[in-house]
mmCIF file of C-alpha atoms in Angstrom:
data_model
loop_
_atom_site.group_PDB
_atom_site.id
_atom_site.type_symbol
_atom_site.label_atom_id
_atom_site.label_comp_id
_atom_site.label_asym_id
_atom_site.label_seq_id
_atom_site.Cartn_x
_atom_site.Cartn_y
_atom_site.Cartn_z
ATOM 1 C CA UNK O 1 11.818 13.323 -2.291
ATOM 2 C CA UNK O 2 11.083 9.759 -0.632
ATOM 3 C CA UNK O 3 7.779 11.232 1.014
ATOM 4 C CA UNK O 4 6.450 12.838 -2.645
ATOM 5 C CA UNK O 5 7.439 9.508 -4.579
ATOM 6 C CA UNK O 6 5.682 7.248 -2.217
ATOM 7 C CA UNK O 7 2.900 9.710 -2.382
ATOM 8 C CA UNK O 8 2.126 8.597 -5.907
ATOM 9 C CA UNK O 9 0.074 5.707 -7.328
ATOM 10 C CA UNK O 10 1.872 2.948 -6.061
ATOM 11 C CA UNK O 11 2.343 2.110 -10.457
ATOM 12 C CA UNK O 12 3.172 5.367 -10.982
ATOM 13 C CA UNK O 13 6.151 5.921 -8.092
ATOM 14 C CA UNK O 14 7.158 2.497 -8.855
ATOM 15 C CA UNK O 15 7.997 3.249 -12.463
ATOM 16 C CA UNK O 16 9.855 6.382 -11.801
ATOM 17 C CA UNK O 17 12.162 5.347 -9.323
ATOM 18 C CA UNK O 18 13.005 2.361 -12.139
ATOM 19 C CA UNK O 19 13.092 5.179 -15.024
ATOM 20 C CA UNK O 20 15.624 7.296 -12.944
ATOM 21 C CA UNK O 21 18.118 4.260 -12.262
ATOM 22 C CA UNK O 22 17.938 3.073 -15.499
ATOM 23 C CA UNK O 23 18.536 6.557 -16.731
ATOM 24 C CA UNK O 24 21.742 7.173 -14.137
ATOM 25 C CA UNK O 25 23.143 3.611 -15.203
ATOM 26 C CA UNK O 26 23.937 4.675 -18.596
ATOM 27 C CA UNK O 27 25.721 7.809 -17.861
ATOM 28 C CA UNK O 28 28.326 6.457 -15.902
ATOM 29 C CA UNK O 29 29.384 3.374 -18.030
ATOM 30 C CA UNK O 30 29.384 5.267 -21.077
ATOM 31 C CA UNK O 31 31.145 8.188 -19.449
ATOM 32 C CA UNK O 32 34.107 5.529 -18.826
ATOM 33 C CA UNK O 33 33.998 4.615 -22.394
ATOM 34 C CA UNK O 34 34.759 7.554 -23.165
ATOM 35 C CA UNK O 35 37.338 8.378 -21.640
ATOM 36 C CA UNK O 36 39.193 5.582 -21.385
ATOM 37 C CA UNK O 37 37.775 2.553 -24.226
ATOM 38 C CA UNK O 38 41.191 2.730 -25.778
ATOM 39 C CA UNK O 39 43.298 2.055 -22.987
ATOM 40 C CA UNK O 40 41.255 -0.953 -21.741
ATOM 41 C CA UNK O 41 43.362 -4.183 -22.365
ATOM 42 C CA UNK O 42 43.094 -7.685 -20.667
ATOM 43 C CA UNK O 43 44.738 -6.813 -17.174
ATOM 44 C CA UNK O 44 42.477 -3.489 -16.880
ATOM 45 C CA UNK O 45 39.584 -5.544 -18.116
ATOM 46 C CA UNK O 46 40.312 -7.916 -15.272
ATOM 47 C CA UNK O 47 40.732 -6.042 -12.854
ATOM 48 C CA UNK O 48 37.493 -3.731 -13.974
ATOM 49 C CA UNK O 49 35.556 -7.333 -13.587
ATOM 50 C CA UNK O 50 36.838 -8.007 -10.256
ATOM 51 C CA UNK O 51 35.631 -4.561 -8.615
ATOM 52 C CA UNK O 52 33.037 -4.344 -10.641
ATOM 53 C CA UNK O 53 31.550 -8.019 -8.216
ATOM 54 C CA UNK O 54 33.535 -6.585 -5.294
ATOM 55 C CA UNK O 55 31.239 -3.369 -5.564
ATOM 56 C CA UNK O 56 27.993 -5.089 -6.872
ATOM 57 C CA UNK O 57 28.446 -7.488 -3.477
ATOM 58 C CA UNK O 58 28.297 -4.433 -1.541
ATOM 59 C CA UNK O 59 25.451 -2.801 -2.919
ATOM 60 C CA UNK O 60 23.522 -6.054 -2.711
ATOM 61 C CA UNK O 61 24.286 -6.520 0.937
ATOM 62 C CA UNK O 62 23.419 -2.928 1.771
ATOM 63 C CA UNK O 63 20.367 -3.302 0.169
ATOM 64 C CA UNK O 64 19.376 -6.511 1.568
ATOM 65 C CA UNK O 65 20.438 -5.374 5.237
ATOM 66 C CA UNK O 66 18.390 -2.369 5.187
ATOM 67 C CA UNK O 67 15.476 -4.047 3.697
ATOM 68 C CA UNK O 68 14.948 -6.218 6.674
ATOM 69 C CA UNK O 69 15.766 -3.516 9.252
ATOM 70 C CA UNK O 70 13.247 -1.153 7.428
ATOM 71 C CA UNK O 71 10.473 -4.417 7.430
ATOM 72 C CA UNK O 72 11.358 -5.349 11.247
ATOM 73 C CA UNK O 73 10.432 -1.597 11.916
ATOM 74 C CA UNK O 74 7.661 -1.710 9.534
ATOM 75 C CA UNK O 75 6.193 -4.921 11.480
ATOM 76 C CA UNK O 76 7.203 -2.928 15.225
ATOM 77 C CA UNK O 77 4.330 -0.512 13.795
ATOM 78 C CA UNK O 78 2.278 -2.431 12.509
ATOM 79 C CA UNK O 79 2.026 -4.199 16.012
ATOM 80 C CA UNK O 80 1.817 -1.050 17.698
ATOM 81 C CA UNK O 81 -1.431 0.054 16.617
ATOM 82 C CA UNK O 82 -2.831 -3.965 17.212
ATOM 83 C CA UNK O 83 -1.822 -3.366 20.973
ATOM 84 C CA UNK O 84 -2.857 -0.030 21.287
ATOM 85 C CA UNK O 85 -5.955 -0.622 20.569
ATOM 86 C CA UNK O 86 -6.248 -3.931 22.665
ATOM 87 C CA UNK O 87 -4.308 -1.635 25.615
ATOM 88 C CA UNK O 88 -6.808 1.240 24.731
ATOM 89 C CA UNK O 89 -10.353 -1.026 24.849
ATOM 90 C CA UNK O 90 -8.479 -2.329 28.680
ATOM 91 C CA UNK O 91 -8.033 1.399 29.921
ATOM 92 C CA UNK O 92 -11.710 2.014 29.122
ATOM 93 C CA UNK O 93 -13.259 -0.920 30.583
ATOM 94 C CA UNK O 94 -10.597 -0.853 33.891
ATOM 95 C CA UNK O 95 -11.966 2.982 34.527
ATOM 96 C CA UNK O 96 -15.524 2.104 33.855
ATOM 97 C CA UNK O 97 -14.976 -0.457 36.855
ATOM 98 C CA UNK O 98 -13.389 2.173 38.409
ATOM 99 C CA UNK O 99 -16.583 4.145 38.340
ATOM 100 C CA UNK O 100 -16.284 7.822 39.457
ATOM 101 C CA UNK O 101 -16.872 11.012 37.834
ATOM 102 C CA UNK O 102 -12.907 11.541 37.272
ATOM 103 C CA UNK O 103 -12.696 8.282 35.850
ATOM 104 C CA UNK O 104 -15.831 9.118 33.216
ATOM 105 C CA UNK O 105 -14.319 11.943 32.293
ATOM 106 C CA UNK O 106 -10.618 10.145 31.189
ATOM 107 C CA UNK O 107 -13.638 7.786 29.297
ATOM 108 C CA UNK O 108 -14.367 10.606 27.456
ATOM 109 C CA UNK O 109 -10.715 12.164 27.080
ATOM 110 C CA UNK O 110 -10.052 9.035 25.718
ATOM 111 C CA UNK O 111 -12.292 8.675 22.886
ATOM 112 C CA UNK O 112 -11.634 11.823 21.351
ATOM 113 C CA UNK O 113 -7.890 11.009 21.499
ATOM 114 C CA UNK O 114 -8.786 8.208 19.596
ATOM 115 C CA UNK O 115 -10.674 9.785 17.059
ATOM 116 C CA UNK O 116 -8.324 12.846 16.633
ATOM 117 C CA UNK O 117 -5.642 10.257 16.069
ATOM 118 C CA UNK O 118 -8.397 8.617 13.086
ATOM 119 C CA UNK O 119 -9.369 10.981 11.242
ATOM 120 C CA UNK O 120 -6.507 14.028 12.255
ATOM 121 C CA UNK O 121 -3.094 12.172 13.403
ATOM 122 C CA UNK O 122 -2.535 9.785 10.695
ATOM 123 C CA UNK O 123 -2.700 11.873 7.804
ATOM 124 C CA UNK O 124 -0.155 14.135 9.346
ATOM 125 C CA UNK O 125 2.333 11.364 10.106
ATOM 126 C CA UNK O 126 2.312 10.453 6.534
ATOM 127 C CA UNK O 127 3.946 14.267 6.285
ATOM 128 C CA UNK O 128 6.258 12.851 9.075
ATOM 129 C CA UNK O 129 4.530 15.322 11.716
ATOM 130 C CA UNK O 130 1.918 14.616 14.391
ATOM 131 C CA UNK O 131 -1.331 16.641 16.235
ATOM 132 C CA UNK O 132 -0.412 18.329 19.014
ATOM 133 C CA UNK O 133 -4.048 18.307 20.159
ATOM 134 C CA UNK O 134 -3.707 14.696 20.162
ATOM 135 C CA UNK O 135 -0.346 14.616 22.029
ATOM 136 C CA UNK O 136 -1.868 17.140 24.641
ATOM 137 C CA UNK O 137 -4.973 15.531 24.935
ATOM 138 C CA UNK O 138 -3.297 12.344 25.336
ATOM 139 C CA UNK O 139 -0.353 14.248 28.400
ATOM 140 C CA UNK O 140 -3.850 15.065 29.979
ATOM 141 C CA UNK O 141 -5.044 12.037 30.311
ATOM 142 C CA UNK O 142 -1.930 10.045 31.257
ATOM 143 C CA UNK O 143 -1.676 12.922 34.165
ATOM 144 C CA UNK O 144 -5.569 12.275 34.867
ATOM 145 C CA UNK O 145 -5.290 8.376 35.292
ATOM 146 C CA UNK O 146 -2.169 8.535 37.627
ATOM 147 C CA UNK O 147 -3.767 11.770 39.710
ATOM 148 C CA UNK O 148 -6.774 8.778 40.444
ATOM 149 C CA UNK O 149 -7.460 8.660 44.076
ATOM 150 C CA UNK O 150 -8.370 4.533 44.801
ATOM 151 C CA UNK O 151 -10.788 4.558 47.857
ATOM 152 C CA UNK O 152 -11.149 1.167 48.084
ATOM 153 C CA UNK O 153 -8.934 -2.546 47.046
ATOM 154 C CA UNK O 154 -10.687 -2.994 43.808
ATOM 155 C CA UNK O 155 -9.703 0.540 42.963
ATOM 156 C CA UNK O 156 -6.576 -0.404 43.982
ATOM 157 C CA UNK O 157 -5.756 -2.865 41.696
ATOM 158 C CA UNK O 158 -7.702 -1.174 38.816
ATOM 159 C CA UNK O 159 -5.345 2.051 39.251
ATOM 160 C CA UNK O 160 -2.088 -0.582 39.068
ATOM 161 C CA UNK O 161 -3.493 -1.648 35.793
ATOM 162 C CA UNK O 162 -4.448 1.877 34.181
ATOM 163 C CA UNK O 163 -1.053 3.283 35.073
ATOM 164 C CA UNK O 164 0.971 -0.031 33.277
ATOM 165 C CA UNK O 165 -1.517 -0.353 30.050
ATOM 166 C CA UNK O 166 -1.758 3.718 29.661
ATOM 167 C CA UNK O 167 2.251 3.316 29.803
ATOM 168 C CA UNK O 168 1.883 0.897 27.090
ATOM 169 C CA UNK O 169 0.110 2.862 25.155
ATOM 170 C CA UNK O 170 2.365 6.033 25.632
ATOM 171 C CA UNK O 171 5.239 3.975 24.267
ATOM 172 C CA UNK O 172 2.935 2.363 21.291
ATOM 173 C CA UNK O 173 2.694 6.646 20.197
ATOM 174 C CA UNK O 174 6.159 7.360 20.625
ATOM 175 C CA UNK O 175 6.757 4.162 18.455
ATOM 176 C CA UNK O 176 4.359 5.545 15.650
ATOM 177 C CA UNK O 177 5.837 9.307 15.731
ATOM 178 C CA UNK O 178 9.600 8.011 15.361
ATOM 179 C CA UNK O 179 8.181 5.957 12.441
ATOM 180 C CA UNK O 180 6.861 8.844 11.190
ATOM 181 C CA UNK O 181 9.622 11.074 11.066
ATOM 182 C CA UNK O 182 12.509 8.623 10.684
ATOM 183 C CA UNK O 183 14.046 9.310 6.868
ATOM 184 C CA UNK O 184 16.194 6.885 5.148
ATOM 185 C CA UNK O 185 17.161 9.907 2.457
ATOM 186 C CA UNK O 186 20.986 9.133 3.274
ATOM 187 C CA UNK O 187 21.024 5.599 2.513
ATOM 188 C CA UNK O 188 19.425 6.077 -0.875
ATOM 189 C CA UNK O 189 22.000 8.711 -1.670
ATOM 190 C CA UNK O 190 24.599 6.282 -0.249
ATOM 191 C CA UNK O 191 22.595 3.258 -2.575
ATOM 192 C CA UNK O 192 22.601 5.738 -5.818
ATOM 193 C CA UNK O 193 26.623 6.664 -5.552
ATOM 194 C CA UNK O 194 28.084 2.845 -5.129
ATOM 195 C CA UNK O 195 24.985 2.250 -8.057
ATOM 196 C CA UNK O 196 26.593 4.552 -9.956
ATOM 197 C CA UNK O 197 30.405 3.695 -9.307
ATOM 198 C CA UNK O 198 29.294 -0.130 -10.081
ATOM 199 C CA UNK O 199 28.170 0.933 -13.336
ATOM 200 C CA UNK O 200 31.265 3.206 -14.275
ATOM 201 C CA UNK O 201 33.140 -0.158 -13.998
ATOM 202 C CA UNK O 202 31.223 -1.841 -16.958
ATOM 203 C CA UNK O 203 32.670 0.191 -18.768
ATOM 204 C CA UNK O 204 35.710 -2.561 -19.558
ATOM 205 C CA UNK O 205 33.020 -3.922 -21.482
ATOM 206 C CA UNK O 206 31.924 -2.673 -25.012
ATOM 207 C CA UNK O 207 28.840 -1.079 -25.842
ATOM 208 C CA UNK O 208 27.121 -3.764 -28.041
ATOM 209 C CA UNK O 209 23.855 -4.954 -28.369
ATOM 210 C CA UNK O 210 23.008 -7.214 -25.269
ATOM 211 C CA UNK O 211 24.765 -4.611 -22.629
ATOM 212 C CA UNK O 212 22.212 -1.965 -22.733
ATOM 213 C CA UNK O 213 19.766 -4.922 -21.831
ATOM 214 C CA UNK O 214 21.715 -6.484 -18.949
ATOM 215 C CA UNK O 215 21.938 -2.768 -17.841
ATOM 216 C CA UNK O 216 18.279 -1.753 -17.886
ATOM 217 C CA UNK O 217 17.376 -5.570 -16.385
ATOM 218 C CA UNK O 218 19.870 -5.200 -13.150
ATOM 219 C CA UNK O 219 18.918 -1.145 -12.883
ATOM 220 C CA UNK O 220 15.235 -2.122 -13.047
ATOM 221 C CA UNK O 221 15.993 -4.914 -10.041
ATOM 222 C CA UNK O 222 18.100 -2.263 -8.254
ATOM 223 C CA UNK O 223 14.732 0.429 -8.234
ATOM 224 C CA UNK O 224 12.249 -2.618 -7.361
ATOM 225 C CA UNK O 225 14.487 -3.334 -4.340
ATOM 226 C CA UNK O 226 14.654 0.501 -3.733
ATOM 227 C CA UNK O 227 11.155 1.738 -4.471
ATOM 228 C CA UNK O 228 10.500 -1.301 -1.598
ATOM 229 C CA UNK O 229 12.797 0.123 0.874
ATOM 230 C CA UNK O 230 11.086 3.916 0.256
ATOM 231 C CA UNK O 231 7.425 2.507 0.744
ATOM 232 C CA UNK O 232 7.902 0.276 3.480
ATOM 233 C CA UNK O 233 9.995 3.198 5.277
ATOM 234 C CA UNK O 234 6.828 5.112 4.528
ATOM 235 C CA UNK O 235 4.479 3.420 6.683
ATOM 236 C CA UNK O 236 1.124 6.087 7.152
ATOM 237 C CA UNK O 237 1.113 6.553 2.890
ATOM 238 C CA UNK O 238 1.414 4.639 -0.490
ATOM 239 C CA UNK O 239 0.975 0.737 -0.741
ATOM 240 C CA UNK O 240 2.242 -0.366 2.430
ATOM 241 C CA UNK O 241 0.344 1.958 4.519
ATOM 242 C CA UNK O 242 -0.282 0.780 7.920
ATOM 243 C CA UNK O 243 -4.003 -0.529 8.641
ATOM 244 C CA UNK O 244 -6.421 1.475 11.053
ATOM 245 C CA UNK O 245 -8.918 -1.042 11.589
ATOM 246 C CA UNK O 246 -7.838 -2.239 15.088
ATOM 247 C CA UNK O 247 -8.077 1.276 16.363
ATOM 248 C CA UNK O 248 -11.111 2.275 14.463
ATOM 249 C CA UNK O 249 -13.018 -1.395 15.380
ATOM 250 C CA UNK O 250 -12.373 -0.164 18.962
ATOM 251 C CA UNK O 251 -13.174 3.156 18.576
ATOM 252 C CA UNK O 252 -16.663 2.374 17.088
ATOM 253 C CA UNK O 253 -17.684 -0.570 19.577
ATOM 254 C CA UNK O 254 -17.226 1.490 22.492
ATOM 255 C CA UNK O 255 -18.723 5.056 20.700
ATOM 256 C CA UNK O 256 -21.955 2.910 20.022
ATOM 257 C CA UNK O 257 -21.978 0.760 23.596
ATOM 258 C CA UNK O 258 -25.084 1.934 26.220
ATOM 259 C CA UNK O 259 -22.760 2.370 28.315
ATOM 260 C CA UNK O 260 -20.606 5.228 26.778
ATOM 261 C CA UNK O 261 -23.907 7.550 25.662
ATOM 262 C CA UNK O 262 -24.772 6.977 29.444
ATOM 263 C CA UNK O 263 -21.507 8.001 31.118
ATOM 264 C CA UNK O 264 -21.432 11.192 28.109
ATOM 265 C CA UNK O 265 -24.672 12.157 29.445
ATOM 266 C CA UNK O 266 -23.880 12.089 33.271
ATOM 267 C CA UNK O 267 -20.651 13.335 32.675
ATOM 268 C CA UNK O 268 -22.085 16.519 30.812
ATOM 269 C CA UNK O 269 -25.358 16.580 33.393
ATOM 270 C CA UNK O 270 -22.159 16.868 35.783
ATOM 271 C CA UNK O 271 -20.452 19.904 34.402
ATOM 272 C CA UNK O 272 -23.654 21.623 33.663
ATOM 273 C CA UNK O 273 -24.338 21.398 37.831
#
């Protein structure tokens, strides 16, 4: 439900999630005038008021804590593909330096990783899955730098940096595919049921004219708050998807660079021999 909401013109999934609660908050409250209008005095009114705070204080506080944890991992991804790509442009240039024909070919590897992950991966993490030709390409080349065989000290060091910045980078993904497939569906169930208890205890107060107002006014603040939990929870689709452009800025300096169309064509000169 969360994924084909957010999936919608940002307008559009915004105003149904604030249709829906303002359609729920009415059933409850006038459910409990129903049944039970003519037995409300002033104690039962009272004590209606009292839990009727007691509960709103709740569902404020739930809301508002899972807001920020939702935009602290929002920002954790956001920052992930930053340093990726930084950590990706240093593996490149450290096994250029490196400069044999292994190290070419984890040049290579390493580009098309990056534009599976472009213009394959992030589409499919918006579904909350992720390309397995990416996450095997990516095994392959992890395997490939730490199979390097330094011959001399500047290798040396070169292979002590590969190993920690392809690390990095292997715990930037796993950062990205948890993102992806994390759901926050039982916490908006859990939001919707004390919403819905809150409501059935207005009901102490009568249905006349300015109710239905405060009612549509606090259920249209409740699906703001909501629809912003859902989006931002949602980070690959819908108005707070994450940017690309550090990864594809990377991606296209080094696919245009002298360098790379040289080290493509010795690299496939290579095979062919």
């Amino acid at each position: 439900m969360t994924h084909t909401i957010i999936s919608l013109n940002p307008a559009i999934g915004l105003g149904v999630v604030v249709c829906f609660m303002i359609f729920i908050s009415f059933t409850p409250y006038l459910l409990g005038r129903w049944l039970f209008a003519k037995h409300i005095d002033n104690n039962i009114k009272e004590v209606g008021v009292l839990l009727y705070r007691s509960v709103g204080v709740l569902l404020v506080f739930m809301l508002s804590l899972n807001f920020v944890d939702i935009r602290s991992e929002y920002v954790k991804v956001e920052k992930s593909v930053e340093l990726a790509a930084i950590n990706l442009g240093g593996v490149i240039s450290d096994l250029d330096k490196f400069g044999t024909h292994e190290s070419n070919q984890l040049i290579i590897k390493l580009v098309e990783y990056t534009n599976i992950v472009i213009h394959e991966e992030w589409s499919l993490l918006a579904q909350g899955r992720y390309s397995q030709k990416a996450q095997k390409l990516f095994r392959e080349i992890t395997y490939g730098i730490f199979s390097l065989e330094p011959k001399s000290p500047l290798q040396k060091e070169l292979h002590k940096f590969l190993i920690k910045n392809i690390d990095e980078m292997s715990n930037y993904r796993l950062k990205r595919i948890f993102a992806a497939i994390a759901s926050t569906s039982w916490f908006i169930i859990v939001v919707f049921i004390i919403f819905l208890v809150n409501m059935f205890l207005l009901c102490v107060h009568p249905f006349r004219a300015p109710i239905p107002i405060f009612v549509a006014s606090y259920s249209t603040l409740i699906g703001i708050v909501v629809y912003c939990i859902m989006a931002l929870s949602s980070p690959y689709q819908g108005l707070s998807k994450v940017s690309l452009k550090p990864l594809e800025t990377i991606y296209n300096h080094i696919v245009s660079t002298p360098e790379f169309e040289k080290i493509l064509k010795d690299t496939q000169k290579g095979t062919t021999d």
